[in-house]
């Protein structure tokens, strides 16, 4: 387990205090606290979980299980741009699998991996709630609709 970021920064502490002040139950802040840590650190390491646990008294195991369940919390370092092509049924009916395949080929990585230059991480997600615009993909927190394989190179190049 890494140790460099074992304690929360004062900014992180303030954010957590704010969350606690608005939540009747401590466990209710778990996901927002994890999001806050990720926003500050880019991902949530074991050391970050321990730091959060020490500060909030939420057990590490509880934080870990929520972080693992929630696929927008990254437990490994990610690239500058995280790509979430949808792998839900509606998107697959509209060519979603082809989109994911093209992304893998163009980036030369598989799902869950990051390109060696740390530019892109590929994490497919189930239904993104925009089935009527299928196939869709979130890139850099932005939703792209009716994605085609033809436009993928241009779309990726916008993140240079
Ligand atoms: Fe892709 Fe619903 S299945 S948005």
Short mmCIF file of C-alpha atoms and ligand atoms in Angstrom, two decimals:
data_model
loop_
_atom_site.label_atom_id
_atom_site.label_comp_id
_atom_site.label_asym_id
_atom_site.label_seq_id
_atom_site.Cartn_x
_atom_site.Cartn_y
_atom_site.Cartn_z
CA UNK A 1 0.00 0.00 0.00
CA UNK A 2 1.31 3.42 -0.97
CA UNK A 3 1.75 5.98 1.77
CA UNK A 4 2.55 9.40 0.25
CA UNK A 5 -1.03 10.69 0.27
CA UNK A 6 -2.02 9.12 3.58
CA UNK A 7 -3.54 12.31 4.94
CA UNK A 8 -6.21 14.49 3.39
CA UNK A 9 -5.25 17.98 2.29
CA UNK A 10 -6.95 20.87 4.05
CA UNK A 11 -9.01 21.45 0.90
CA UNK A 12 -10.14 17.82 0.95
CA UNK A 13 -10.89 18.03 4.67
CA UNK A 14 -13.02 21.12 4.12
CA UNK A 15 -14.94 19.37 1.35
CA UNK A 16 -15.55 16.32 3.52
CA UNK A 17 -16.62 18.49 6.47
CA UNK A 18 -19.11 20.18 4.17
CA UNK A 19 -20.51 16.82 3.05
CA UNK A 20 -20.80 15.60 6.64
CA UNK A 21 -22.62 18.77 7.67
CA UNK A 22 -25.29 18.10 5.05
CA UNK A 23 -25.76 14.40 5.66
CA UNK A 24 -27.79 12.98 8.54
CA UNK A 25 -25.87 9.71 8.33
CA UNK A 26 -22.14 9.33 7.92
CA UNK A 27 -22.44 6.47 5.43
CA UNK A 28 -24.51 8.77 3.23
CA UNK A 29 -21.43 10.75 2.25
CA UNK A 30 -19.44 7.76 1.00
CA UNK A 31 -19.91 8.14 -2.74
CA UNK A 32 -19.60 11.93 -2.70
CA UNK A 33 -16.50 11.72 -0.53
CA UNK A 34 -14.93 9.27 -2.98
CA UNK A 35 -15.82 11.56 -5.90
CA UNK A 36 -14.26 14.48 -4.06
CA UNK A 37 -11.01 12.57 -3.49
CA UNK A 38 -10.97 11.48 -7.13
CA UNK A 39 -11.53 15.04 -8.33
CA UNK A 40 -8.48 16.11 -6.33
CA UNK A 41 -6.21 13.14 -7.03
CA UNK A 42 -7.42 11.78 -10.37
CA UNK A 43 -8.07 8.32 -8.92
CA UNK A 44 -8.57 6.63 -5.55
CA UNK A 45 -5.55 4.70 -4.32
CA UNK A 46 -5.44 2.37 -1.31
CA UNK A 47 -3.63 5.14 0.58
CA UNK A 48 -6.40 7.58 -0.31
CA UNK A 49 -8.99 5.13 1.02
CA UNK A 50 -7.07 4.86 4.28
CA UNK A 51 -6.75 8.64 4.56
CA UNK A 52 -10.46 9.05 3.96
CA UNK A 53 -11.25 6.34 6.48
CA UNK A 54 -9.01 7.91 9.13
CA UNK A 55 -10.65 11.26 8.66
CA UNK A 56 -14.28 10.14 8.43
CA UNK A 57 -14.19 6.96 10.57
CA UNK A 58 -15.97 5.14 7.72
CA UNK A 59 -14.31 1.69 7.62
CA UNK A 60 -11.87 1.14 4.75
CA UNK A 61 -13.77 -2.00 3.73
CA UNK A 62 -16.98 0.00 3.32
CA UNK A 63 -15.24 2.68 1.27
CA UNK A 64 -13.55 0.02 -0.82
CA UNK A 65 -16.74 -1.88 -1.59
CA UNK A 66 -18.54 1.28 -2.69
CA UNK A 67 -15.53 2.39 -4.76
CA UNK A 68 -15.33 -1.01 -6.42
CA UNK A 69 -19.06 -1.19 -7.11
CA UNK A 70 -19.29 2.29 -8.59
CA UNK A 71 -17.50 2.16 -11.91
CA UNK A 72 -16.95 5.89 -12.16
CA UNK A 73 -14.60 5.71 -9.20
CA UNK A 74 -11.19 4.73 -10.51
CA UNK A 75 -9.12 2.45 -8.28
CA UNK A 76 -6.18 2.63 -10.67
CA UNK A 77 -4.50 5.62 -12.29
CA UNK A 78 -6.27 6.73 -15.46
CA UNK A 79 -5.20 8.69 -18.51
CA UNK A 80 -5.90 12.34 -19.17
CA UNK A 81 -9.10 11.47 -21.03
CA UNK A 82 -11.35 8.64 -19.88
CA UNK A 83 -13.50 7.14 -22.62
CA UNK A 84 -16.71 5.38 -21.64
CA UNK A 85 -18.28 3.81 -24.72
CA UNK A 86 -21.69 2.41 -23.80
CA UNK A 87 -21.97 -1.36 -23.86
CA UNK A 88 -25.70 -1.47 -23.18
CA UNK A 89 -28.12 -3.41 -25.38
CA UNK A 90 -29.61 -0.44 -27.24
CA UNK A 91 -26.19 0.84 -28.18
CA UNK A 92 -25.05 -2.60 -29.24
CA UNK A 93 -28.08 -2.91 -31.51
CA UNK A 94 -26.93 0.31 -33.16
CA UNK A 95 -23.32 -0.74 -33.62
CA UNK A 96 -21.91 -0.06 -30.17
CA UNK A 97 -19.75 -3.14 -30.21
CA UNK A 98 -18.16 -1.98 -33.44
CA UNK A 99 -17.42 1.39 -31.84
CA UNK A 100 -15.71 -0.28 -28.89
CA UNK A 101 -13.75 -2.53 -31.22
CA UNK A 102 -12.56 0.46 -33.25
CA UNK A 103 -11.52 2.32 -30.12
CA UNK A 104 -9.49 -0.67 -28.96
CA UNK A 105 -7.80 -0.91 -32.34
CA UNK A 106 -7.08 2.79 -32.67
CA UNK A 107 -5.75 3.12 -29.14
CA UNK A 108 -4.17 -0.33 -29.14
CA UNK A 109 -5.50 -1.12 -25.67
CA UNK A 110 -8.28 -3.28 -24.27
CA UNK A 111 -11.08 -2.36 -21.88
CA UNK A 112 -9.77 -1.10 -18.56
CA UNK A 113 -6.36 -0.16 -19.97
CA UNK A 114 -4.59 3.16 -20.44
CA UNK A 115 -2.47 4.08 -23.45
CA UNK A 116 1.29 4.14 -22.72
CA UNK A 117 1.36 7.92 -23.25
CA UNK A 118 -1.32 8.26 -20.53
CA UNK A 119 -3.67 10.08 -22.87
CA UNK A 120 -6.63 7.71 -22.90
CA UNK A 121 -8.22 5.14 -20.62
CA UNK A 122 -10.96 2.92 -22.00
CA UNK A 123 -13.74 1.93 -19.59
CA UNK A 124 -16.97 0.75 -21.23
CA UNK A 125 -20.07 1.39 -19.13
CA UNK A 126 -23.56 -0.10 -19.19
CA UNK A 127 -26.51 1.99 -20.41
CA UNK A 128 -25.63 5.67 -20.19
CA UNK A 129 -29.31 6.66 -20.27
CA UNK A 130 -29.32 8.03 -23.80
CA UNK A 131 -30.57 4.97 -25.72
CA UNK A 132 -32.47 7.14 -28.21
CA UNK A 133 -29.12 8.57 -29.33
CA UNK A 134 -27.37 5.21 -29.57
CA UNK A 135 -24.58 4.47 -29.89
CA UNK A 136 -23.22 6.88 -27.33
CA UNK A 137 -19.95 7.45 -25.55
CA UNK A 138 -18.77 9.70 -22.75
CA UNK A 139 -15.35 11.18 -23.39
CA UNK A 140 -13.80 13.58 -20.93
CA UNK A 141 -17.16 13.75 -19.11
CA UNK A 142 -18.92 14.88 -22.29
CA UNK A 143 -21.63 12.79 -23.96
CA UNK A 144 -21.22 12.07 -27.67
CA UNK A 145 -24.33 10.81 -29.43
CA UNK A 146 -24.91 8.73 -32.56
CA UNK A 147 -21.21 7.99 -32.69
CA UNK A 148 -19.88 6.48 -35.91
CA UNK A 149 -16.62 4.67 -36.46
CA UNK A 150 -15.76 7.17 -39.19
CA UNK A 151 -15.73 10.07 -36.79
CA UNK A 152 -13.72 8.36 -34.06
CA UNK A 153 -10.25 9.52 -35.25
CA UNK A 154 -11.43 13.13 -35.38
CA UNK A 155 -13.19 12.83 -32.04
CA UNK A 156 -10.06 11.41 -30.39
CA UNK A 157 -7.87 14.07 -31.98
CA UNK A 158 -9.92 16.83 -30.33
CA UNK A 159 -8.38 15.73 -27.04
CA UNK A 160 -4.81 16.34 -28.12
FE1 LIG B 1 -26.41 2.82 -24.52
FE2 LIG B 1 -28.73 2.96 -23.21
S1 LIG B 1 -27.79 1.23 -24.04
S2 LIG B 1 -27.37 4.55 -23.73
#
